[in-house]
PDB file of C-alpha atoms and ligand atoms in Angstrom:
ATOM      1  CA  MET A  24       1.946  11.718 -23.932  1.00 61.00           C
ATOM      2  CA  ASN A  25       3.900   8.294 -23.456  1.00 84.00           C
ATOM      3  CA  SER A  26       2.409   5.409 -23.534  1.00 95.00           C
ATOM      4  CA  ILE A  27       1.821   3.328 -20.204  1.00 98.00           C
ATOM      5  CA  THR A  28       4.500   1.050 -21.628  1.00 98.00           C
ATOM      6  CA  GLU A  29       7.239   3.568 -22.309  1.00 98.00           C
ATOM      7  CA  ASN A  30       6.141   5.520 -18.679  1.00 98.00           C
ATOM      8  CA  LEU A  31       6.586   1.975 -16.792  1.00 98.00           C
ATOM      9  CA  SER A  32      10.230   1.342 -18.658  1.00 97.00           C
ATOM     10  CA  ARG A  33      11.268   4.958 -17.627  1.00 97.00           C
ATOM     11  CA  ILE A  34      10.122   4.637 -13.808  1.00 98.00           C
ATOM     12  CA  LYS A  35      11.242   0.950 -13.558  1.00 97.00           C
ATOM     13  CA  ALA A  36      14.826   2.567 -14.909  1.00 96.00           C
ATOM     14  CA  GLU A  37      14.865   4.457 -11.900  1.00 95.00           C
ATOM     15  CA  LEU A  38      14.042   2.326  -9.561  1.00 97.00           C
ATOM     16  CA  PRO A  39      16.793   0.957  -6.999  1.00 97.00           C
ATOM     17  CA  LYS A  40      16.586  -2.926  -7.345  1.00 95.00           C
ATOM     18  CA  GLN A  41      14.968  -3.425  -3.817  1.00 95.00           C
ATOM     19  CA  VAL A  42      12.315  -1.457  -4.535  1.00 98.00           C
ATOM     20  CA  THR A  43       8.814  -2.566  -5.691  1.00 98.00           C
ATOM     21  CA  LEU A  44       6.668  -0.573  -8.210  1.00 98.00           C
ATOM     22  CA  VAL A  45       2.953  -0.797  -7.617  1.00 99.00           C
ATOM     23  CA  ALA A  46       0.693   0.789 -10.692  1.00 98.00           C
ATOM     24  CA  VAL A  47      -1.783   2.485  -9.204  1.00 98.00           C
ATOM     25  CA  SER A  48      -4.722   1.432 -11.629  1.00 98.00           C
ATOM     26  CA  LYS A  49      -7.658   2.811  -9.929  1.00 98.00           C
ATOM     27  CA  THR A  50     -10.227   4.323 -12.145  1.00 98.00           C
ATOM     28  CA  LYS A  51      -8.290   2.985 -15.167  1.00 98.00           C
ATOM     29  CA  PRO A  52     -10.070   0.593 -17.924  1.00 98.00           C
ATOM     30  CA  ASN A  53      -9.339  -2.951 -17.842  1.00 98.00           C
ATOM     31  CA  GLU A  54      -7.175  -2.173 -21.543  1.00 98.00           C
ATOM     32  CA  ALA A  55      -4.756   0.227 -19.057  1.00 98.00           C
ATOM     33  CA  ILE A  56      -3.685  -2.618 -16.852  1.00 98.00           C
ATOM     34  CA  GLU A  57      -3.654  -4.926 -19.668  1.00 98.00           C
ATOM     35  CA  GLU A  58      -1.236  -2.941 -21.285  1.00 98.00           C
ATOM     36  CA  ALA A  59       1.046  -2.954 -18.198  1.00 98.00           C
ATOM     37  CA  TYR A  60       0.647  -6.243 -18.037  1.00 98.00           C
ATOM     38  CA  SER A  61       1.947  -7.214 -21.262  1.00 98.00           C
ATOM     39  CA  ALA A  62       4.939  -4.749 -20.602  1.00 97.00           C
ATOM     40  CA  GLY A  63       5.576  -7.633 -18.044  1.00 98.00           C
ATOM     41  CA  HIS A  64       4.006  -5.582 -14.707  1.00 98.00           C
ATOM     42  CA  ARG A  65       1.905  -7.836 -12.411  1.00 98.00           C
ATOM     43  CA  GLU A  66       1.820  -5.426  -9.413  1.00 98.00           C
ATOM     44  CA  PHE A  67      -1.525  -3.260  -9.255  1.00 98.00           C
ATOM     45  CA  GLY A  68      -2.747  -1.269  -6.698  1.00 98.00           C
ATOM     46  CA  GLU A  69      -6.706  -0.738  -5.985  1.00 98.00           C
ATOM     47  CA  ASN A  70      -8.590   1.386  -3.347  1.00 98.00           C
ATOM     48  CA  LYS A  71     -12.052   0.835  -3.815  1.00 98.00           C
ATOM     49  CA  VAL A  72     -13.752  -2.861  -2.912  1.00 98.00           C
ATOM     50  CA  GLN A  73     -16.214  -2.278  -6.119  1.00 98.00           C
ATOM     51  CA  GLU A  74     -13.508  -1.634  -8.684  1.00 98.00           C
ATOM     52  CA  ILE A  75     -11.240  -4.791  -7.516  1.00 98.00           C
ATOM     53  CA  GLN A  76     -14.180  -7.148  -7.174  1.00 98.00           C
ATOM     54  CA  ASN A  77     -14.572  -5.984 -10.619  1.00 98.00           C
ATOM     55  CA  LYS A  78     -10.790  -6.063 -12.154  1.00 98.00           C
ATOM     56  CA  VAL A  79      -9.990  -9.200 -10.659  1.00 98.00           C
ATOM     57  CA  PRO A  80     -12.063 -12.183 -12.580  1.00 98.00           C
ATOM     58  CA  ALA A  81     -11.672  -9.894 -15.710  1.00 98.00           C
ATOM     59  CA  LEU A  82      -7.568  -9.799 -15.532  1.00 98.00           C
ATOM     60  CA  PRO A  83      -5.247 -12.299 -15.459  1.00 98.00           C
ATOM     61  CA  GLU A  84      -4.927 -14.296 -12.667  1.00 98.00           C
ATOM     62  CA  ASP A  85      -1.378 -14.198 -11.773  1.00 98.00           C
ATOM     63  CA  ILE A  86      -1.754 -10.182 -11.059  1.00 98.00           C
ATOM     64  CA  HIS A  87      -0.575  -9.210  -7.612  1.00 98.00           C
ATOM     65  CA  TRP A  88      -3.693  -6.975  -6.064  1.00 98.00           C
ATOM     66  CA  HIS A  89      -2.438  -4.466  -3.837  1.00 98.00           C
ATOM     67  CA  PHE A  90      -5.578  -2.701  -1.627  1.00 98.00           C
ATOM     68  CA  ILE A  91      -3.992   0.545  -1.258  1.00 98.00           C
ATOM     69  CA  GLY A  92      -7.160   2.323   0.155  1.00 94.00           C
ATOM     70  CA  HIS A  93      -9.341   3.124   3.553  1.00 96.00           C
ATOM     71  CA  LEU A  94     -11.159  -0.608   3.679  1.00 97.00           C
ATOM     72  CA  GLN A  95     -14.028  -0.805   5.767  1.00 97.00           C
ATOM     73  CA  ARG A  96     -14.393  -3.815   8.124  1.00 98.00           C
ATOM     74  CA  ASN A  97     -17.611  -5.247   6.529  1.00 98.00           C
ATOM     75  CA  LYS A  98     -15.890  -5.147   2.952  1.00 98.00           C
ATOM     76  CA  VAL A  99     -12.813  -7.553   3.860  1.00 98.00           C
ATOM     77  CA  LYS A 100     -14.641 -10.033   3.291  1.00 98.00           C
ATOM     78  CA  TYR A 101     -14.936  -9.539  -0.486  1.00 98.00           C
ATOM     79  CA  ILE A 102     -11.076  -8.908  -1.092  1.00 98.00           C
ATOM     80  CA  ALA A 103      -9.941 -11.820   1.369  1.00 98.00           C
ATOM     81  CA  PRO A 104      -9.619 -14.271  -1.376  1.00 98.00           C
ATOM     82  CA  SER A 105      -7.637 -12.198  -3.677  1.00 97.00           C
ATOM     83  CA  VAL A 106      -5.609  -9.829  -2.705  1.00 98.00           C
ATOM     84  CA  HIS A 107      -1.769  -9.870  -2.453  1.00 98.00           C
ATOM     85  CA  LEU A 108      -0.805  -7.166   0.239  1.00 98.00           C
ATOM     86  CA  ILE A 109      -3.285  -4.712   2.068  1.00 98.00           C
ATOM     87  CA  HIS A 110      -1.465  -1.629   2.395  1.00 98.00           C
ATOM     88  CA  GLY A 111      -4.107   0.340   4.784  1.00 95.00           C
ATOM     89  CA  VAL A 112      -4.824  -1.286   8.199  1.00 98.00           C
ATOM     90  CA  ASP A 113      -5.065   1.549  10.887  1.00 96.00           C
ATOM     91  CA  SER A 114      -6.797  -0.179  13.385  1.00 96.00           C
ATOM     92  CA  LEU A 115      -7.102  -2.794  15.892  1.00 97.00           C
ATOM     93  CA  ARG A 116     -10.135  -4.038  14.673  1.00 97.00           C
ATOM     94  CA  LEU A 117      -9.599  -4.207  11.072  1.00 98.00           C
ATOM     95  CA  ALA A 118      -6.517  -6.434  11.907  1.00 98.00           C
ATOM     96  CA  VAL A 119      -8.986  -8.650  13.627  1.00 98.00           C
ATOM     97  CA  GLU A 120     -11.125  -8.939  10.717  1.00 98.00           C
ATOM     98  CA  ILE A 121      -8.718  -9.690   8.442  1.00 98.00           C
ATOM     99  CA  HIS A 122      -7.226 -12.160  10.267  1.00 98.00           C
ATOM    100  CA  LYS A 123     -10.660 -13.787  10.283  1.00 98.00           C
ATOM    101  CA  ARG A 124     -11.203 -13.705   6.865  1.00 98.00           C
ATOM    102  CA  ALA A 125      -8.082 -14.648   6.275  1.00 98.00           C
ATOM    103  CA  GLU A 126      -8.539 -17.992   7.907  1.00 98.00           C
ATOM    104  CA  GLN A 127     -12.265 -18.236   6.199  1.00 98.00           C
ATOM    105  CA  ASN A 128      -9.947 -18.495   3.217  1.00 98.00           C
ATOM    106  CA  ASN A 129      -7.157 -20.843   4.524  1.00 98.00           C
ATOM    107  CA  ARG A 130      -4.758 -17.905   3.702  1.00 98.00           C
ATOM    108  CA  VAL A 131      -2.398 -15.810   5.248  1.00 98.00           C
ATOM    109  CA  LEU A 132      -2.547 -12.218   4.090  1.00 98.00           C
ATOM    110  CA  ASP A 133       0.135  -9.757   4.044  1.00 98.00           C
ATOM    111  CA  VAL A 134      -0.931  -6.314   5.647  1.00 98.00           C
ATOM    112  CA  LEU A 135       0.952  -2.953   6.354  1.00 98.00           C
ATOM    113  CA  LEU A 136       0.148  -0.778   9.184  1.00 98.00           C
ATOM    114  CA  GLN A 137      -0.587   2.653   8.011  1.00 98.00           C
ATOM    115  CA  VAL A 138       0.990   5.186   9.644  1.00 97.00           C
ATOM    116  CA  HIS A 139      -0.946   9.327   9.790  1.00 96.00           C
ATOM    117  CA  ILE A 140       2.533  10.950   8.641  1.00 95.00           C
ATOM    118  CA  ALA A 141       0.860  14.068   6.967  1.00 92.00           C
ATOM    119  CA  GLU A 142      -0.657  17.430   8.418  1.00 84.00           C
ATOM    120  CA  GLU A 143      -3.847  16.897   6.746  1.00 77.00           C
ATOM    121  CA  SER A 144      -6.515  15.607   9.673  1.00 71.00           C
ATOM    122  CA  THR A 145      -7.885  13.957   6.627  1.00 65.00           C
ATOM    123  CA  LYS A 146      -5.630  11.494   6.437  1.00 65.00           C
ATOM    124  CA  PHE A 147      -6.170   7.679   7.548  1.00 86.00           C
ATOM    125  CA  GLY A 148      -3.691   5.794   9.912  1.00 94.00           C
ATOM    126  CA  PHE A 149      -2.204   5.255  13.677  1.00 96.00           C
ATOM    127  CA  ASP A 150      -0.382   8.213  15.549  1.00 95.00           C
ATOM    128  CA  PHE A 151       3.292   6.753  16.439  1.00 95.00           C
ATOM    129  CA  ASP A 152       2.049   6.528  20.134  1.00 96.00           C
ATOM    130  CA  GLU A 153      -0.876   4.422  19.439  1.00 95.00           C
ATOM    131  CA  LEU A 154       1.504   2.213  16.827  1.00 96.00           C
ATOM    132  CA  TYR A 155       3.924   1.519  19.490  1.00 96.00           C
ATOM    133  CA  SER A 156       1.150   0.459  22.489  1.00 96.00           C
ATOM    134  CA  LEU A 157      -0.776  -1.687  19.874  1.00 96.00           C
ATOM    135  CA  ILE A 158       2.698  -3.097  19.412  1.00 95.00           C
ATOM    136  CA  GLU A 159       3.843  -3.747  23.245  1.00 95.00           C
ATOM    137  CA  SER A 160       0.021  -4.832  23.821  1.00 95.00           C
ATOM    138  CA  LYS A 161       1.633  -7.711  21.665  1.00 93.00           C
ATOM    139  CA  GLU A 162      -2.290  -8.080  20.854  1.00 95.00           C
ATOM    140  CA  LEU A 163      -1.165  -8.462  16.798  1.00 95.00           C
ATOM    141  CA  GLU A 164       0.750 -11.591  17.967  1.00 94.00           C
ATOM    142  CA  THR A 165      -2.224 -13.533  18.072  1.00 96.00           C
ATOM    143  CA  LEU A 166      -3.945 -12.980  14.578  1.00 98.00           C
ATOM    144  CA  THR A 167      -2.319 -15.808  13.144  1.00 97.00           C
ATOM    145  CA  GLY A 168      -4.029 -14.672   9.905  1.00 98.00           C
ATOM    146  CA  ILE A 169      -2.225 -12.172   9.035  1.00 98.00           C
ATOM    147  CA  ASN A 170       1.486 -11.106   8.514  1.00 98.00           C
ATOM    148  CA  ILE A 171       2.725  -7.971   8.934  1.00 98.00           C
ATOM    149  CA  ARG A 172       4.961  -7.185   6.824  1.00 98.00           C
ATOM    150  CA  GLY A 173       6.128  -3.379   7.174  1.00 98.00           C
ATOM    151  CA  LEU A 174       4.283   0.056   7.386  1.00 98.00           C
ATOM    152  CA  MET A 175       2.406   2.172   4.911  1.00 98.00           C
ATOM    153  CA  GLY A 176       2.150   6.132   4.797  1.00 97.00           C
ATOM    154  CA  MET A 177       1.354   9.465   2.414  1.00 96.00           C
ATOM    155  CA  ALA A 178       3.008  12.234   3.272  1.00 96.00           C
ATOM    156  CA  THR A 179       1.114  16.072   3.271  1.00 95.00           C
ATOM    157  CA  PHE A 180       0.310  17.114  -0.198  1.00 93.00           C
ATOM    158  CA  THR A 181       2.594  20.109  -0.945  1.00 94.00           C
ATOM    159  CA  GLU A 182       5.384  21.845  -2.893  1.00 94.00           C
ATOM    160  CA  ASP A 183       7.834  21.369   0.339  1.00 96.00           C
ATOM    161  CA  SER A 184       9.856  19.010  -0.269  1.00 97.00           C
ATOM    162  CA  SER A 185      11.913  19.444   2.865  1.00 97.00           C
ATOM    163  CA  GLN A 186       8.335  18.589   5.031  1.00 97.00           C
ATOM    164  CA  VAL A 187       7.469  15.578   2.297  1.00 97.00           C
ATOM    165  CA  ARG A 188      11.666  14.551   3.437  1.00 98.00           C
ATOM    166  CA  ARG A 189      11.127  14.848   6.767  1.00 97.00           C
ATOM    167  CA  GLU A 190       7.164  13.051   6.810  1.00 97.00           C
ATOM    168  CA  PHE A 191       9.217  10.029   4.983  1.00 98.00           C
ATOM    169  CA  GLN A 192      12.408  10.204   7.246  1.00 98.00           C
ATOM    170  CA  LYS A 193       9.727   9.697  10.368  1.00 97.00           C
ATOM    171  CA  LEU A 194       7.818   6.893   9.096  1.00 98.00           C
ATOM    172  CA  LYS A 195      11.530   4.950   8.199  1.00 98.00           C
ATOM    173  CA  ARG A 196      12.647   5.843  12.265  1.00 98.00           C
ATOM    174  CA  GLY A 197       9.133   3.951  12.874  1.00 97.00           C
ATOM    175  CA  PHE A 198       9.897   0.855  10.369  1.00 98.00           C
ATOM    176  CA  ASP A 199      13.394   0.460  11.971  1.00 97.00           C
ATOM    177  CA  LYS A 200      12.146   0.835  15.478  1.00 96.00           C
ATOM    178  CA  ILE A 201       8.876  -1.805  14.745  1.00 96.00           C
ATOM    179  CA  LYS A 202      10.916  -4.161  12.386  1.00 94.00           C
ATOM    180  CA  THR A 203      12.274  -6.196  15.467  1.00 91.00           C
ATOM    181  CA  SER A 204       8.800  -6.635  16.771  1.00 92.00           C
ATOM    182  CA  PHE A 205       7.856  -8.768  13.472  1.00 93.00           C
ATOM    183  CA  SER A 206       9.843 -11.564  11.915  1.00 91.00           C
ATOM    184  CA  ASN A 207       8.406 -10.961   8.370  1.00 95.00           C
ATOM    185  CA  CYS A 208       8.733  -6.928   8.210  1.00 97.00           C
ATOM    186  CA  ASP A 209      10.753  -5.956   5.026  1.00 97.00           C
ATOM    187  CA  THR A 210       8.149  -3.400   3.632  1.00 98.00           C
ATOM    188  CA  LEU A 211       8.234  -0.067   3.682  1.00 98.00           C
ATOM    189  CA  SER A 212       5.147   1.778   1.453  1.00 98.00           C
ATOM    190  CA  MET A 213       5.559   5.282   0.545  1.00 98.00           C
ATOM    191  CA  GLY A 214       5.767   7.074  -2.077  1.00 98.00           C
ATOM    192  CA  MET A 215       3.241   8.480  -5.025  1.00 98.00           C
ATOM    193  CA  SER A 216       3.999  10.030  -8.260  1.00 98.00           C
ATOM    194  CA  ASN A 217       4.737  13.532  -7.054  1.00 97.00           C
ATOM    195  CA  ASP A 218       7.129  12.666  -4.136  1.00 98.00           C
ATOM    196  CA  TYR A 219       8.428   9.210  -4.899  1.00 98.00           C
ATOM    197  CA  LYS A 220      12.222  10.144  -5.367  1.00 98.00           C
ATOM    198  CA  ILE A 221      12.265  11.422  -2.324  1.00 98.00           C
ATOM    199  CA  ALA A 222      10.719   8.074  -0.360  1.00 98.00           C
ATOM    200  CA  ILE A 223      13.075   6.187  -2.161  1.00 98.00           C
ATOM    201  CA  GLU A 224      16.212   8.674  -0.599  1.00 98.00           C
ATOM    202  CA  GLU A 225      14.585   8.148   2.332  1.00 98.00           C
ATOM    203  CA  GLY A 226      14.296   4.401   2.526  1.00 98.00           C
ATOM    204  CA  SER A 227      11.308   3.330   0.732  1.00 98.00           C
ATOM    205  CA  THR A 228      10.955  -0.506  -0.501  1.00 98.00           C
ATOM    206  CA  MET A 229       7.216   0.221  -2.347  1.00 98.00           C
ATOM    207  CA  VAL A 230       5.900   2.735  -4.142  1.00 98.00           C
ATOM    208  CA  ARG A 231       2.554   3.394  -5.335  1.00 98.00           C
ATOM    209  CA  ILE A 232       2.672   5.208  -8.334  1.00 98.00           C
ATOM    210  CA  GLY A 233      -0.601   5.941 -10.717  1.00 98.00           C
ATOM    211  CA  THR A 234      -0.057   9.287 -12.270  1.00 98.00           C
ATOM    212  CA  ASP A 235       2.646   9.048 -13.343  1.00 98.00           C
ATOM    213  CA  ILE A 236       1.843   5.616 -15.293  1.00 98.00           C
ATOM    214  CA  PHE A 237      -1.343   5.966 -16.246  1.00 98.00           C
ATOM    215  CA  GLY A 238      -2.051   9.369 -16.593  1.00 96.00           C
ATOM    216  CA  GLY A 239      -4.446  12.232 -14.856  1.00 95.00           C
ATOM    217  CA  ARG A 240      -7.621  10.528 -13.230  1.00 94.00           C
ATOM    218  CA  ALA A 241     -11.067  12.142 -13.924  1.00 85.00           C
TER     219      ALA A 241
HETATM  220  C1  PLP B  24      -4.094   7.098  -5.439  1.00 87.84           C
HETATM  221  C2  PLP B  24      -3.164   6.886  -4.495  1.00 87.84           C
HETATM  222  C3  PLP B  24      -1.682   6.887  -5.263  1.00 87.84           C
HETATM  223  C4  PLP B  24      -1.459   7.059  -6.823  1.00 87.84           C
HETATM  224  O1  PLP B  24      -0.846   8.386  -6.553  1.00 87.84           O
HETATM  225  P1  PLP B  24      -0.637   9.203  -7.904  1.00 87.84           P
HETATM  226  O2  PLP B  24      -0.378  10.577  -7.397  1.00 87.84           O
HETATM  227  O3  PLP B  24      -1.549   9.058  -8.939  1.00 87.84           O
HETATM  228  O4  PLP B  24       0.658   8.595  -8.185  1.00 87.84           O
HETATM  229  C5  PLP B  24      -0.713   6.495  -4.361  1.00 87.84           C
HETATM  230  N1  PLP B  24      -1.306   5.787  -2.990  1.00 87.84           N
HETATM  231  C6  PLP B  24      -2.677   5.758  -2.845  1.00 87.84           C
HETATM  232  C7  PLP B  24      -3.077   5.345  -1.162  1.00 87.84           C
HETATM  233  C8  PLP B  24      -3.444   6.488  -3.486  1.00 87.84           C
HETATM  234  O5  PLP B  24      -5.031   6.652  -3.095  1.00 87.84           O
END
C-alpha cells in the first residue's frame, strides 16, 4: 500500500487548482494526521464531535478542521471555538444555534447548507424546495454569526456513474441558483473517494477524501 504522503501528492496532482482537498481523517489516529500535516496538508475533515474535540488540542493549531458529519444542535458549542467550516447545515434551527455559538465565541462561522441529492432516504439535508423557500424567507440573513459559503451534498453510493453525475449536476444547478443570494458563496463541497473525479467534472470546488488517502476504515 502507498503511504499517506504518496496518496496525498498523487491526488493533489490530479485536482484542478481551484479545488480544495479535505483529507477526511475520521477514525484515524493522530499519527496519520501528523504524517499528512508534515507533507504540508492543513485541511482535515471529521464527522464526530467527540473525536474532533480529542484531536484539536493534540494537533497543530494551524490545522483547518472541517466538520462534515451530522451535527446535533446541543453539540455545536463544543466545536464552535475551533471549527473552520461546517459542511452539514440541514435545518434553520441548526443554523440559528451555530449563529448563537459563533457570537459567544466572537467568531463568524463559515457554513455550507447540505442538500439531499441522493436517492437513499437515509442521507441528511434540505430538499431543493425547502432550501429555496428558506432562502426566500430571508431568515438566514438575520444570522450574523454565520457566513454561508455554499452547498454540500453526497451522491448515491452506486456503481452507476451516470446517476452520480446527474445528482452532482443537480447540486451544481442549485449552487448557481443560490449564489446570488449570498455575497460570499464560493464553495461547492461534493465528491468522495469513489466519485470525486465525476464531482470535479461537474463543478466541485471542494472534495472530501478519506479512504483514498488514509486507507479503509474498520
Ligand atoms: C466519510 C466521509 C467522506 C469520505 O469518504 P471516503 O469514501 O472515505 O473518501 C466524505 N464525506 C463525508 C460526509 C463523510 O462522512
